[in-house]
Coordinates of C-alpha atoms and ligand atoms in Angstrom, one line a residue:
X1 CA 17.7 -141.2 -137.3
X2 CA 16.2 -143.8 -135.2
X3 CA 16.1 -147.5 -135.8
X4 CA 19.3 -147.8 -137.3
X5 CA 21.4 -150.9 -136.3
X6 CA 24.7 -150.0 -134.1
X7 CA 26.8 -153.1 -134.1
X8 CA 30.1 -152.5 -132.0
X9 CA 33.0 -154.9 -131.2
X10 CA 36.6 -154.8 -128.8
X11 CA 39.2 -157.0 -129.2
X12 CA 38.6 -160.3 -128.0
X13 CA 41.4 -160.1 -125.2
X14 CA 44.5 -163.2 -124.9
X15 CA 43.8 -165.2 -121.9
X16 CA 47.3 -165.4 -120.8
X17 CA 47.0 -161.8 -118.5
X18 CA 44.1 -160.6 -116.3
X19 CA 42.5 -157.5 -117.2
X20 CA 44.0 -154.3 -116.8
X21 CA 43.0 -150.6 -117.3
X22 CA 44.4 -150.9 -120.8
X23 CA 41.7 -153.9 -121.8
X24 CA 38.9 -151.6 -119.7
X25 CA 39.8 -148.7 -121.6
X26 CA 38.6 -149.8 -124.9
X27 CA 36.0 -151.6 -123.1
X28 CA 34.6 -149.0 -121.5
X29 CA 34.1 -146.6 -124.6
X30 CA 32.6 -149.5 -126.4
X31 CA 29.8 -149.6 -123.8
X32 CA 29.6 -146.2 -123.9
X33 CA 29.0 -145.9 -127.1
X34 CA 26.4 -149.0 -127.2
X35 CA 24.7 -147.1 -124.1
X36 CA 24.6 -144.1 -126.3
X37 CA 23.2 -145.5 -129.1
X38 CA 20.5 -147.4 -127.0
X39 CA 19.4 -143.8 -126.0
X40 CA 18.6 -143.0 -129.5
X41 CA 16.7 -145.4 -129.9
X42 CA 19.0 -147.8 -132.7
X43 CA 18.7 -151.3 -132.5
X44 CA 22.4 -151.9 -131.0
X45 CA 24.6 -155.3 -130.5
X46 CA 27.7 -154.9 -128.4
X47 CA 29.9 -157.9 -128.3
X48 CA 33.4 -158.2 -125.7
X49 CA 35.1 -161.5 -125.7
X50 CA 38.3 -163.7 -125.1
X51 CA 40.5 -165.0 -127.2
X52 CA 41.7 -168.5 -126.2
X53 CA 44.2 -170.3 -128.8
X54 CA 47.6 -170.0 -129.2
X55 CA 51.1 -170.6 -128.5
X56 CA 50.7 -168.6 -126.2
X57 CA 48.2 -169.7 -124.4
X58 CA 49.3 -172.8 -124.6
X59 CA 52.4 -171.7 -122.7
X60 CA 50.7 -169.7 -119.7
X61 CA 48.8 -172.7 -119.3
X62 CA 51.8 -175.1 -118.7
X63 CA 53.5 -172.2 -116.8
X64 CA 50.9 -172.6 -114.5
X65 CA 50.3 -176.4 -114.4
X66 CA 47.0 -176.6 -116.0
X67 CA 45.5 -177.7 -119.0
X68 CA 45.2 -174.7 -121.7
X69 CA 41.5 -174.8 -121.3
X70 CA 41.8 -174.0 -118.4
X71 CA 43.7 -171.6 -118.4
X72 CA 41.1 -170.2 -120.8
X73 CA 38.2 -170.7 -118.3
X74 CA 39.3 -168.9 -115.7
X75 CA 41.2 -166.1 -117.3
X76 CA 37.4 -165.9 -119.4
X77 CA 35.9 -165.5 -116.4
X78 CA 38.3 -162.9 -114.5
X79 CA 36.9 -160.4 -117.3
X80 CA 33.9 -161.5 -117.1
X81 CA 33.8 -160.5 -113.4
X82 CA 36.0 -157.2 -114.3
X83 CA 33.4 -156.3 -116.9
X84 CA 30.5 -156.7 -114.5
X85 CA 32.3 -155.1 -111.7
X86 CA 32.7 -151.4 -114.2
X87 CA 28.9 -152.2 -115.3
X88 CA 30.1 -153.6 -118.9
X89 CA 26.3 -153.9 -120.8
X90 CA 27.6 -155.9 -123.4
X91 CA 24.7 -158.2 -125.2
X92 CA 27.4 -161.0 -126.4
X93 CA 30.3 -162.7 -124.7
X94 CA 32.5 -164.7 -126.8
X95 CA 35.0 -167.3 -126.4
X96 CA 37.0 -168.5 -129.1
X97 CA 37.0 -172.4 -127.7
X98 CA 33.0 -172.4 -128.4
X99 CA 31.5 -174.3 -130.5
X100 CA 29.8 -171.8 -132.5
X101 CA 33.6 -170.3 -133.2
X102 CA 34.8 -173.5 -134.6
X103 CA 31.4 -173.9 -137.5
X104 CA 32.0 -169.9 -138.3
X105 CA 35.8 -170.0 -138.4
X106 CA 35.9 -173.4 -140.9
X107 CA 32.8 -171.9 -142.8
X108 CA 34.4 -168.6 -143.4
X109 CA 38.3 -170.0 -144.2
X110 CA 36.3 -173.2 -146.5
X111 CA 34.9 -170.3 -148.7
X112 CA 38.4 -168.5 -148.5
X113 CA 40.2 -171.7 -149.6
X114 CA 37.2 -172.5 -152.4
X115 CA 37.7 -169.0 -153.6
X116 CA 41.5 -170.0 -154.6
X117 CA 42.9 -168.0 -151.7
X118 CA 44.6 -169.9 -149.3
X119 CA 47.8 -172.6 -150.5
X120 CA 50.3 -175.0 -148.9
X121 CA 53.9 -173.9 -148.7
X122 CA 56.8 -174.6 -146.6
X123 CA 57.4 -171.7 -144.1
X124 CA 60.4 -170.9 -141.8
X125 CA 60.7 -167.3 -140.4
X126 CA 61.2 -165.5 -137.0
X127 CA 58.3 -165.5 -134.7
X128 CA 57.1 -164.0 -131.4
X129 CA 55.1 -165.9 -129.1
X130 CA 53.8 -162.8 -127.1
X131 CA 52.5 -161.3 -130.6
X132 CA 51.9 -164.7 -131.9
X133 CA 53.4 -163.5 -135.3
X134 CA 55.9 -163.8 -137.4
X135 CA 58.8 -160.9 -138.1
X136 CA 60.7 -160.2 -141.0
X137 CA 64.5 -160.7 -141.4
X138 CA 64.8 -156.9 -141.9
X139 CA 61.8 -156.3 -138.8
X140 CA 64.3 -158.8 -136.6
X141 CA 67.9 -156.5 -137.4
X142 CA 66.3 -153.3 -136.6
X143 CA 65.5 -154.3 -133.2
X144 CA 68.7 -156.6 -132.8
X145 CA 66.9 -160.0 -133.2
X146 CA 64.1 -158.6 -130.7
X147 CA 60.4 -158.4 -131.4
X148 CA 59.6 -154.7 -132.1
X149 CA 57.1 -154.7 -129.7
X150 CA 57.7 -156.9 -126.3
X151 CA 61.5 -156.6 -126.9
X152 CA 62.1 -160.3 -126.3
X153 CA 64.3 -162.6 -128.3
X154 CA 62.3 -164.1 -131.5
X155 CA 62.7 -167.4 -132.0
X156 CA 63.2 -169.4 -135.4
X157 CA 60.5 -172.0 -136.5
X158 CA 59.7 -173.6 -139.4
X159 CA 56.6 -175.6 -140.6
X160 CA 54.5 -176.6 -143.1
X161 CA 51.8 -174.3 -143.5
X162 CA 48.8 -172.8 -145.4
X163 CA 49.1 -169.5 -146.6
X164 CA 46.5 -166.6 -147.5
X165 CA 47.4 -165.4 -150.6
X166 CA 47.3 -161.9 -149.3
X167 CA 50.0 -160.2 -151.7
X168 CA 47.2 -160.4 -154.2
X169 CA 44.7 -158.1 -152.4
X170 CA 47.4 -154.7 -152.6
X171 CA 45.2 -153.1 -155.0
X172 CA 41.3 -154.1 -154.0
X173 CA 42.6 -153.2 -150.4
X174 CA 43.8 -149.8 -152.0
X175 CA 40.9 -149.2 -154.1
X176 CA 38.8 -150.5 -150.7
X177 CA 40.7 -147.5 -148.9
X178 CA 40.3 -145.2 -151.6
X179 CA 36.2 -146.3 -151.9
X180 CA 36.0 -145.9 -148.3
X181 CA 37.8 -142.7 -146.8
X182 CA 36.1 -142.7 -143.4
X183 CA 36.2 -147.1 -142.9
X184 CA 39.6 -146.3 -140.6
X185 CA 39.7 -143.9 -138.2
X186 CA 41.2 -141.5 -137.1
X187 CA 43.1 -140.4 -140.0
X188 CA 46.3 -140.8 -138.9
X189 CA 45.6 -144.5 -138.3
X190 CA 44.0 -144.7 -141.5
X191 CA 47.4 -143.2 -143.3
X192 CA 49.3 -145.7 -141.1
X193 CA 47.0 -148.3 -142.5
X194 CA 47.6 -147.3 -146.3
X195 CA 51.4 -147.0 -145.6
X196 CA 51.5 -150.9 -144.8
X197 CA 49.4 -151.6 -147.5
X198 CA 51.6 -149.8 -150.4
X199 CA 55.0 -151.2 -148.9
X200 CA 53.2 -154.0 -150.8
X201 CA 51.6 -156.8 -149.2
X202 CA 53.2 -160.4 -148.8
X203 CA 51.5 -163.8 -148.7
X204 CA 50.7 -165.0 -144.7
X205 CA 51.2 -168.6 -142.9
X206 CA 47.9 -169.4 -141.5
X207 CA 47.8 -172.2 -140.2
X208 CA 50.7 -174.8 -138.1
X209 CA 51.0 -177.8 -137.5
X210 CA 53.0 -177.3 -134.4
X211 CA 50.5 -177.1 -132.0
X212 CA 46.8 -178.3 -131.4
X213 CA 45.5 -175.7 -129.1
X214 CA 43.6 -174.2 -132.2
X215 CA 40.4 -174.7 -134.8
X216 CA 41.5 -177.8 -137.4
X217 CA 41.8 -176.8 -140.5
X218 CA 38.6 -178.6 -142.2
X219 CA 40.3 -179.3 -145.5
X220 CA 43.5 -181.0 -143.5
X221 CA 42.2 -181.4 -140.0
X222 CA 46.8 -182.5 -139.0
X223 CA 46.9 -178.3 -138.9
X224 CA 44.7 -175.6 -137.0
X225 CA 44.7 -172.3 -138.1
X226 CA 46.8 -169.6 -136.3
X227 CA 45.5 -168.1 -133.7
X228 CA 44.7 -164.5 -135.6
X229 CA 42.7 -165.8 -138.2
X230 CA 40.5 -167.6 -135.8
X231 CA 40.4 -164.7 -133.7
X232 CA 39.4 -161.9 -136.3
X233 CA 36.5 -164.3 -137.3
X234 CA 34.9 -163.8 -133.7
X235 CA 33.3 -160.4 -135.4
X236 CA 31.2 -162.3 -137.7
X237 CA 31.1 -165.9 -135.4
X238 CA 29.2 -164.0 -132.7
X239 CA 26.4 -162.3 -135.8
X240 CA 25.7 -166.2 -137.3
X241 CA 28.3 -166.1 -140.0
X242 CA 28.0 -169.7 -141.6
X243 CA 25.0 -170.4 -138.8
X244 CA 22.2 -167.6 -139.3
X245 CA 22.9 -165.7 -142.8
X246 CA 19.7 -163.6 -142.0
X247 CA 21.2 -162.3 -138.8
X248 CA 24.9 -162.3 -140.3
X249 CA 23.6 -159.9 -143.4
X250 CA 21.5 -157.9 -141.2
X251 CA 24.1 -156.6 -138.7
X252 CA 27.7 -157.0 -140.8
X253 CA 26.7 -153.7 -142.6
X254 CA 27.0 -151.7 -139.2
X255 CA 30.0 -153.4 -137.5
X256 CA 32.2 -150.6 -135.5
X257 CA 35.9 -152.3 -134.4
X258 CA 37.7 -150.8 -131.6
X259 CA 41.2 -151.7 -131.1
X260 CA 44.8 -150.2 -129.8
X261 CA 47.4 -149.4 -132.5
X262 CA 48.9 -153.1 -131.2
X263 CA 46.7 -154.8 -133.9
X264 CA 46.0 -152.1 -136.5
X265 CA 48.2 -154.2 -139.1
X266 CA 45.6 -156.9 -138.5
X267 CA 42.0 -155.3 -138.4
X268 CA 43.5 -152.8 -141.2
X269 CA 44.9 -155.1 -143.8
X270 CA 44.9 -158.8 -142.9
X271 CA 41.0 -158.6 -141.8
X272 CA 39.7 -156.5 -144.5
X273 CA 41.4 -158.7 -147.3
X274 CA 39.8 -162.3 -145.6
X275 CA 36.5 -160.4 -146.0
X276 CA 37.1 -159.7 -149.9
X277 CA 39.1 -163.1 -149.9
X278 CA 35.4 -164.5 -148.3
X279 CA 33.0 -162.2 -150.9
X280 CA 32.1 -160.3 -147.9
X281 CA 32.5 -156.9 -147.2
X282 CA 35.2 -155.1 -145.5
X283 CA 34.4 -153.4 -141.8
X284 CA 31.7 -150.7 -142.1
X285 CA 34.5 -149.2 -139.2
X286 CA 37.7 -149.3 -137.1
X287 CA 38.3 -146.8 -134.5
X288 CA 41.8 -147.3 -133.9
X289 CA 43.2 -145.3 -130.4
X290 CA 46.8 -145.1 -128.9
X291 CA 48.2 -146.7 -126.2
X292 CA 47.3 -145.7 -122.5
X293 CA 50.9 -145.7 -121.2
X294 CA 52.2 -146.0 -117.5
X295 CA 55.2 -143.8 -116.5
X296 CA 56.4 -143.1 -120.2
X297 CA 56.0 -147.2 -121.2
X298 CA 52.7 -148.6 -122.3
X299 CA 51.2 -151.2 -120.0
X300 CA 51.9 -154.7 -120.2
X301 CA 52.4 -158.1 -118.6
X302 CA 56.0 -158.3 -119.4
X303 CA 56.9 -154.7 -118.5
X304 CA 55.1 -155.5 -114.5
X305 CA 53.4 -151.9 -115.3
X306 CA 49.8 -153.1 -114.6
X307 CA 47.3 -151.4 -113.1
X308 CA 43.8 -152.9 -112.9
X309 CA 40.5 -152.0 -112.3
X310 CA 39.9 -153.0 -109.1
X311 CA 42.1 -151.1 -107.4
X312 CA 41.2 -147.9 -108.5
X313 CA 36.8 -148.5 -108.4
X314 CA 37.4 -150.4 -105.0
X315 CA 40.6 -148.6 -103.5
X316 CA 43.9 -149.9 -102.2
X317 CA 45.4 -148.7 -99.5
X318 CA 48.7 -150.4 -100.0
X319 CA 49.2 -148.9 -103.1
X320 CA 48.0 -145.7 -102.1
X321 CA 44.7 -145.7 -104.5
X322 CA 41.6 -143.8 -103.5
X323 CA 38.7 -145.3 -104.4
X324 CA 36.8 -143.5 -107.4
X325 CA 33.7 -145.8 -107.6
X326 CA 32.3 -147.5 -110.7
X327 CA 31.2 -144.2 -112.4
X328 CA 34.5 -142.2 -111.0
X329 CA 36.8 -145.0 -113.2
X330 CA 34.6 -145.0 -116.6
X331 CA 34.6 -141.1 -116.5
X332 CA 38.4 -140.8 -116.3
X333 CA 38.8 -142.7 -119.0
X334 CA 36.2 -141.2 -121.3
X335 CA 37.0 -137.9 -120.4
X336 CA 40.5 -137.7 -119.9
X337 CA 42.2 -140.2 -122.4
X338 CA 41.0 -138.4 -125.7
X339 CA 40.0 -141.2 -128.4
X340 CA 43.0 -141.4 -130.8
X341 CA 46.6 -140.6 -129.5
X342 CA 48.6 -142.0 -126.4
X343 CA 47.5 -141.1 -122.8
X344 CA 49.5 -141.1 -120.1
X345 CA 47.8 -142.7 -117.2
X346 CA 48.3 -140.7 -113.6
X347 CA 46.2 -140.9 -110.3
X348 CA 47.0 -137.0 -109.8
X349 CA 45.1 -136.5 -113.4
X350 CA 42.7 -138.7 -112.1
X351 CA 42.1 -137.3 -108.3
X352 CA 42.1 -134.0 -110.3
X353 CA 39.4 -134.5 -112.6
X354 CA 37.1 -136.5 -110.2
X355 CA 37.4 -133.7 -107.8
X356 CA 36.7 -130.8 -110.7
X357 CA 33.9 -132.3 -112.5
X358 CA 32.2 -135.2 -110.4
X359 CA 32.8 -133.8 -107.4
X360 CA 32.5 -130.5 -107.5
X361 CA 30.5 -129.6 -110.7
X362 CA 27.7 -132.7 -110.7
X363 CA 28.2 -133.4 -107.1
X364 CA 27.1 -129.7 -106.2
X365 CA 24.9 -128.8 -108.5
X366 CA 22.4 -131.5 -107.0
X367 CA 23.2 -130.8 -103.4
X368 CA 22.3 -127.1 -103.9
X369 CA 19.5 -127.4 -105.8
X370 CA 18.1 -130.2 -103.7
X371 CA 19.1 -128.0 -100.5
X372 CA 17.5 -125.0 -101.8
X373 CA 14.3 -126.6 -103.2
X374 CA 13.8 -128.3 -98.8
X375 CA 14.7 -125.2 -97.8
X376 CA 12.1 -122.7 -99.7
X377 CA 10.3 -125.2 -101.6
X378 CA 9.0 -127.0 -99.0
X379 CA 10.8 -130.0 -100.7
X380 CA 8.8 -130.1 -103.9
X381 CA 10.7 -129.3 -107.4
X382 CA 9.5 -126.6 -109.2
X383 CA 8.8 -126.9 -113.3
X384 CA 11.5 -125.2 -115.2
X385 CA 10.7 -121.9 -117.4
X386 CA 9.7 -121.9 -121.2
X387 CA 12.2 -118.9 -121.7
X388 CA 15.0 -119.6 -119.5
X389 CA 18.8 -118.7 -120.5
X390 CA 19.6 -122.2 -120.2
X391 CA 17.3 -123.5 -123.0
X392 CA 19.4 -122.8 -125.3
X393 CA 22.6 -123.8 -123.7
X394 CA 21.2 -127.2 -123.2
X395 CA 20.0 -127.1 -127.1
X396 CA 23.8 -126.4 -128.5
X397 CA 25.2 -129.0 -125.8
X398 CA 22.8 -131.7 -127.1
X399 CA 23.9 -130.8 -130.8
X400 CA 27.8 -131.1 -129.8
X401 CA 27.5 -134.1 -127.3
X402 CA 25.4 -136.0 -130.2
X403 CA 28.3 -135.1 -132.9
X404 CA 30.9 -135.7 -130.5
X405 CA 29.3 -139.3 -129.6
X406 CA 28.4 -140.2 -133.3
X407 CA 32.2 -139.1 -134.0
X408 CA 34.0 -141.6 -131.4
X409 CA 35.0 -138.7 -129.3
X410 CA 33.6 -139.7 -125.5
X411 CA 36.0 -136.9 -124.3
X412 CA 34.4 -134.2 -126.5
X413 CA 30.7 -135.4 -125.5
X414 CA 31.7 -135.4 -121.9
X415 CA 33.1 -131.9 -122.1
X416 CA 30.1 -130.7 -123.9
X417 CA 27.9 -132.1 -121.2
X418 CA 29.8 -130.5 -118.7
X419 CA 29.6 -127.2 -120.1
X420 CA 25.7 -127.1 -119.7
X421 CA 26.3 -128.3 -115.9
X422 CA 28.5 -125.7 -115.3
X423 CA 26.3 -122.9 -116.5
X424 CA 23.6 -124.4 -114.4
X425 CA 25.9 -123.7 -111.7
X426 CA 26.6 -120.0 -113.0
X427 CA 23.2 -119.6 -113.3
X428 CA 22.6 -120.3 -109.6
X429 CA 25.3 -118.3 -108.6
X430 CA 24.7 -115.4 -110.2
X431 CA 21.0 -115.8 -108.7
X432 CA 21.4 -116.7 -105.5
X433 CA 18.6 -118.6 -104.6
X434 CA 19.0 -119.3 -101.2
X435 CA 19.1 -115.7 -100.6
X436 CA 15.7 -114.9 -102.2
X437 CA 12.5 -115.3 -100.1
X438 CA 10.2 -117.9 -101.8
X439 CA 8.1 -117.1 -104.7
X440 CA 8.4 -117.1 -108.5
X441 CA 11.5 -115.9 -109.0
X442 CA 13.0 -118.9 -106.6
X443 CA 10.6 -121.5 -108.4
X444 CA 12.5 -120.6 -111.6
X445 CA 15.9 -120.4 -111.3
X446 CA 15.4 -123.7 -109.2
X447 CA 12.7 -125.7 -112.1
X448 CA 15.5 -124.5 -114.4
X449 CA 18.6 -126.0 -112.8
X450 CA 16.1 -129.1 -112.0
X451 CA 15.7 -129.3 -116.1
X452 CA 19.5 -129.6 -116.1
X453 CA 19.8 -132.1 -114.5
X454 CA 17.3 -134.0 -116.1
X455 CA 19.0 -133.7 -118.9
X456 CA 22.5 -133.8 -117.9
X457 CA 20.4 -137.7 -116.2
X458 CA 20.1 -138.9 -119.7
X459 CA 23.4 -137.3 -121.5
X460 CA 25.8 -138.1 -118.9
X461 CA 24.6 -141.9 -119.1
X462 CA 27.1 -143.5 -121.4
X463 CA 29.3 -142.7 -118.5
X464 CA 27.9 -142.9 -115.3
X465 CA 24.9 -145.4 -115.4
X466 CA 24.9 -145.7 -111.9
X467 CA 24.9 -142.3 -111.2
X468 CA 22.4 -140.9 -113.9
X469 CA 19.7 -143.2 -112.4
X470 CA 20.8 -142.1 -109.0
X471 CA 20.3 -138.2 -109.8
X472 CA 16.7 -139.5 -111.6
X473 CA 15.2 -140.6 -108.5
X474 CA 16.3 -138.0 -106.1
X475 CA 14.8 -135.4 -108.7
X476 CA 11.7 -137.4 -108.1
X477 CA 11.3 -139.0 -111.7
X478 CA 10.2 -141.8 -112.3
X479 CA 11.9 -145.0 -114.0
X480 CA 15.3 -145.2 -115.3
X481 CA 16.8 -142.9 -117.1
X482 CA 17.8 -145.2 -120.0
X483 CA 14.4 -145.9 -121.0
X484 CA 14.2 -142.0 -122.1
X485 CA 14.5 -141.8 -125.6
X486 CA 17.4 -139.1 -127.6
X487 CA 16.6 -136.5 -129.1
X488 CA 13.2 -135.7 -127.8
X489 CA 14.1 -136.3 -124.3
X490 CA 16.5 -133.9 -124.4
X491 CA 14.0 -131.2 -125.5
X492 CA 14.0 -128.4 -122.9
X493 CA 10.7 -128.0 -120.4
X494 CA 9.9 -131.3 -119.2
X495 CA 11.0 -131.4 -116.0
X496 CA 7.5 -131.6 -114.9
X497 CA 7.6 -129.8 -111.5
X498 CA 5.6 -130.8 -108.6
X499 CA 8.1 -133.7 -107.9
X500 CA 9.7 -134.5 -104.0
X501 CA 13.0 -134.0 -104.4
X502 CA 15.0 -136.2 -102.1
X503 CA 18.9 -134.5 -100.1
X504 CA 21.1 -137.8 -100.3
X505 CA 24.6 -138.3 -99.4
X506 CA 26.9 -136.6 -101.7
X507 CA 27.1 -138.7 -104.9
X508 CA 30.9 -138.2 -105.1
X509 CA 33.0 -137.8 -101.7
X510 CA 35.5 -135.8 -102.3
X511 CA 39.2 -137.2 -102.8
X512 CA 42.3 -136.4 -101.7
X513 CA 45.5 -136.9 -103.9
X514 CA 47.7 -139.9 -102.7
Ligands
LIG1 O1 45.7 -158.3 -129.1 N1 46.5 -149.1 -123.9 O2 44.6 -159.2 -127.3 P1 45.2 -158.4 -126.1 C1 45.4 -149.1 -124.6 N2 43.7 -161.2 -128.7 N3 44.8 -150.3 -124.9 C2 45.3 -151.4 -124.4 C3 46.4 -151.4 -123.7 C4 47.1 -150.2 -123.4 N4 48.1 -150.1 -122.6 N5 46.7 -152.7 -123.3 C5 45.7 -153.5 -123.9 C6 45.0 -159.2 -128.6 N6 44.8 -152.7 -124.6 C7 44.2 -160.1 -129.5 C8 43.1 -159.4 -130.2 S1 41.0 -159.3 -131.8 C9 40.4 -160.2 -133.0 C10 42.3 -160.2 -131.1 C11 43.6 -153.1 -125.3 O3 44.7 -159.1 -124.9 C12 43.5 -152.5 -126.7 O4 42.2 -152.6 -127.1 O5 46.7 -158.2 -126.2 C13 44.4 -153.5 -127.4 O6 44.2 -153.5 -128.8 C14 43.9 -154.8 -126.8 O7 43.7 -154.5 -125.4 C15 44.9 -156.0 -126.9 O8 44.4 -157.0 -126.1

């Protein structure tokens, strides 16, 4: 249906760490996604950010020798500048230390507090910095006094703080669960979720008083509130919670979180119960995926595993690293990291697939069909056939790529796409159209695989915006390819014919494996 609002969110990223493939990961689908929906036409928000307070922050900051904004500055900026450099379309960029955060975050925890949620208590308890959360006695023996997570020594503190009374919302987060089967996906995150939830909740610090790098607490402005509950509020901050209730109420219903398993406990429980603590509605949807690990360990700053973006769109020869290009990096890891479990990250995997379906599959079907169409076409496409074979190939593709999108499966929608370029190149095969004199028979089989492409143009965008438009103009269409409009552009028989089309460079070089 079009004209349906697609509002889609990543974590706002910590400040302390430049971005690395596991940040552009879930970038990269949302924007895919947010592409996607553009195509059909919904009226779609897509808002990235950092996420600037904290201990921990605070920290990197003074590691450094400079103040912990910043340290907040340029870390903001150094994804700014990755995002741009993988052609990130995001419409929002937020930053925690903005003004607009600070009105939304003491709107939204006022209400919480007016609404009898929130109380002052004495708190002591285990806490890691990296996580910036507190661990249970019982959480701190399993792992021998270690976070369960980073694997470094927690340390004891002890404050006065405000807590969310969050032991109260066990049963509307249940019966919210319950309401709501398809709010967390996929389902083994949701049962993950709902396992937390009935160990039974307990009440949460929220704010401290040890530190200033934070959003005062408006009711007692000696604390600021921890760094997650000002961070979670970003989601609503950047819509005009507290600022614009028109726009807030307009997109809220059609939110879409995506996170990493990391932070599932707090977009699956705490964040949910804050919006019922607030009178607001849980999230419409989290997509919750695994972790994309690095030799068997999941990337991270403290494990030195890092590999970032750069290297592998630009190259590095001193690591080895071919370069893959813009659209070679987002189509690895929409194709090959399936949306859900944990992905091992490898640069054979990566060489392989960039070879197999960029290279190869994309790559040749347009130099064949634009050598063929110079060679006995006299360079001028010809219109594809009402009743070719491929019609209704490119039909059932549309239906699974559309389900597979709509479903928060890039990989599947990629596959699908691929299918229909791979029967275009069966299709030639199996012809042989460089072997035929010119005449009808050529004109068809080449206005089909033309049609193909135009299509595959428009589908394959979510992934490779760069290369979509590129395949557009050499076909000898006119515009972009993202002002087409899904699902009637993806109708078969438009391909007009009578178009130059244009021999380039090879749109993806071939690679060879380090
Ligand atoms: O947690 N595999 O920020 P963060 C997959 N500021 N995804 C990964 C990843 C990996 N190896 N490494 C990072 C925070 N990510 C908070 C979020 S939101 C209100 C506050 C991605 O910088 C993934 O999306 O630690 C994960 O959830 C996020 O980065 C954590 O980013």
């Amino acid at each position: 249906m079009p004209g349906q609002r697609f509002y889609v969110t990543t974590p706002i990223y910590y400040v302390n760490d430049i971005p690395h493939i596991g940040h552009a990961y879930t970038t990269v689908i949302a924007d895919a996604l947010a592409r996607w929906h553009r195509l059909l036409g919904d009226d779609t928000w897509f808002l990235t950010g950092t996420d600037e307070h904290g201990l921990k922050i605070q920290r990197a900051a003074a590691a450094n020798g400079i103040s912990a904004q910043e340290q907040a500055d340029r870390t903001s900026a150094r994804f700014r500048e990755a995002w741009d450099r993988i052609d990130i379309s995001y419409d929002d960029f937020i930053r925690t230390t903005e003004d607009r955060h600070t009105a939304s975050v003491q709107a939204f925890l006022q209400k919480v507090y007016d609404n009898g949620h929130i109380e002052k208590r004495r708190y002591s308890g285990l806490y890691c910095v990296a996580c910036e959360a507190y661990y249970s006695e019982a959480e701190a023996d399993e792992h021998g006094g270690n976070c369960p997570i980073h694997g470094t020594p927690l340390e004891f503190f002890e404050e006065d703080n405000y807590f969310f009374k969050l032991s109260a919302f066990t049963e509307p987060l249940l019966e919210w669960y319950a309401a709501n089967p398809d709010a967390v996906q996929p389902e083994g995150k949701r049962n993950e979720a709902l396992g937390l939830i009935r160990q039974g909740l307990e009440d949460v610090s929220i704010t401290r008083t040890s530190l200033t790098w934070g959003v005062p607490v408006p009711w007692d402005p000696e604390h600021v509130f921890y760094v997650w509950y000002d961070a979670l509020i970003n989601y609503v901050t950047a819509i005009g919670y507290g600022t614009d209730d028109e726009r807030f109420r307009a997109w809220w219903p059609s939110v879409h979180h995506l996170i990493a398993k990391d932070i599932l406990r707090f977009h699956c429980v705490y964040w949910p119960a804050m919006l019922l603590a607030a009178g607001e509605a849980p999230p419409n949807r989290i997509n919750v995926h695994g972790y994309l690990m690095v030799g068997g360990e999941k990337m991270s700053k403290t494990r030195l595993n890092q590999i970032f973006p750069s290297d592998l769109v630009h190259g590095n020869a001193e690591k080895e690293i071919p370069a893959f290009g813009v659209d070679g990096f987002r189509y690895h890891f929409l194709r090959d990291t399936p949306f859900g479990p944990d992905g091992d990250f490898s640069l054979e995997a990566m060489v392989t697939r960039y070879n197999a379906d960029l290279a190869n599959n994309l790559g040749n079907l347009l130099s064949r069909v634009a050598t063929v169409v110079v060679k006995k076409c006299d360079g001028v496409g010809p219109a594809p056939r009402a009743d070719s074979p491929l019609a209704a190939v490119a039909a059932e593709v549309y239906r699974e790529a559309a389900a597979a999108w709509d479903a928060i499966a890039p990989s599947r929608a990629l596959e699908a796409t691929w299918k229909l370029i791979r029967e275009a190149n069966a299709h030639l095969e199996a012809h042989e159209p460089w072997k035929l004199d010119p005449g009808a028979e050529v004109d068809g089989i080449l206005g089909d695989a033309l049609e193909v492409l135009r299509i595959v143009a428009i589908l394959a965008i979510p992934a490779l915006p760069e290369t979509t438009a590129e395949v557009w103009r050499r076909i000898g269409l006119e515009g972009v390819p993202s002002e087409q409009r899904l699902p009637a552009a993806a109708r078969w028989g438009q391909y007009p014919g009578g178009l130059a089309v244009e021999k380039g460079a090879a749109l993806f070089p071939r690679l060879t494996a380090p």
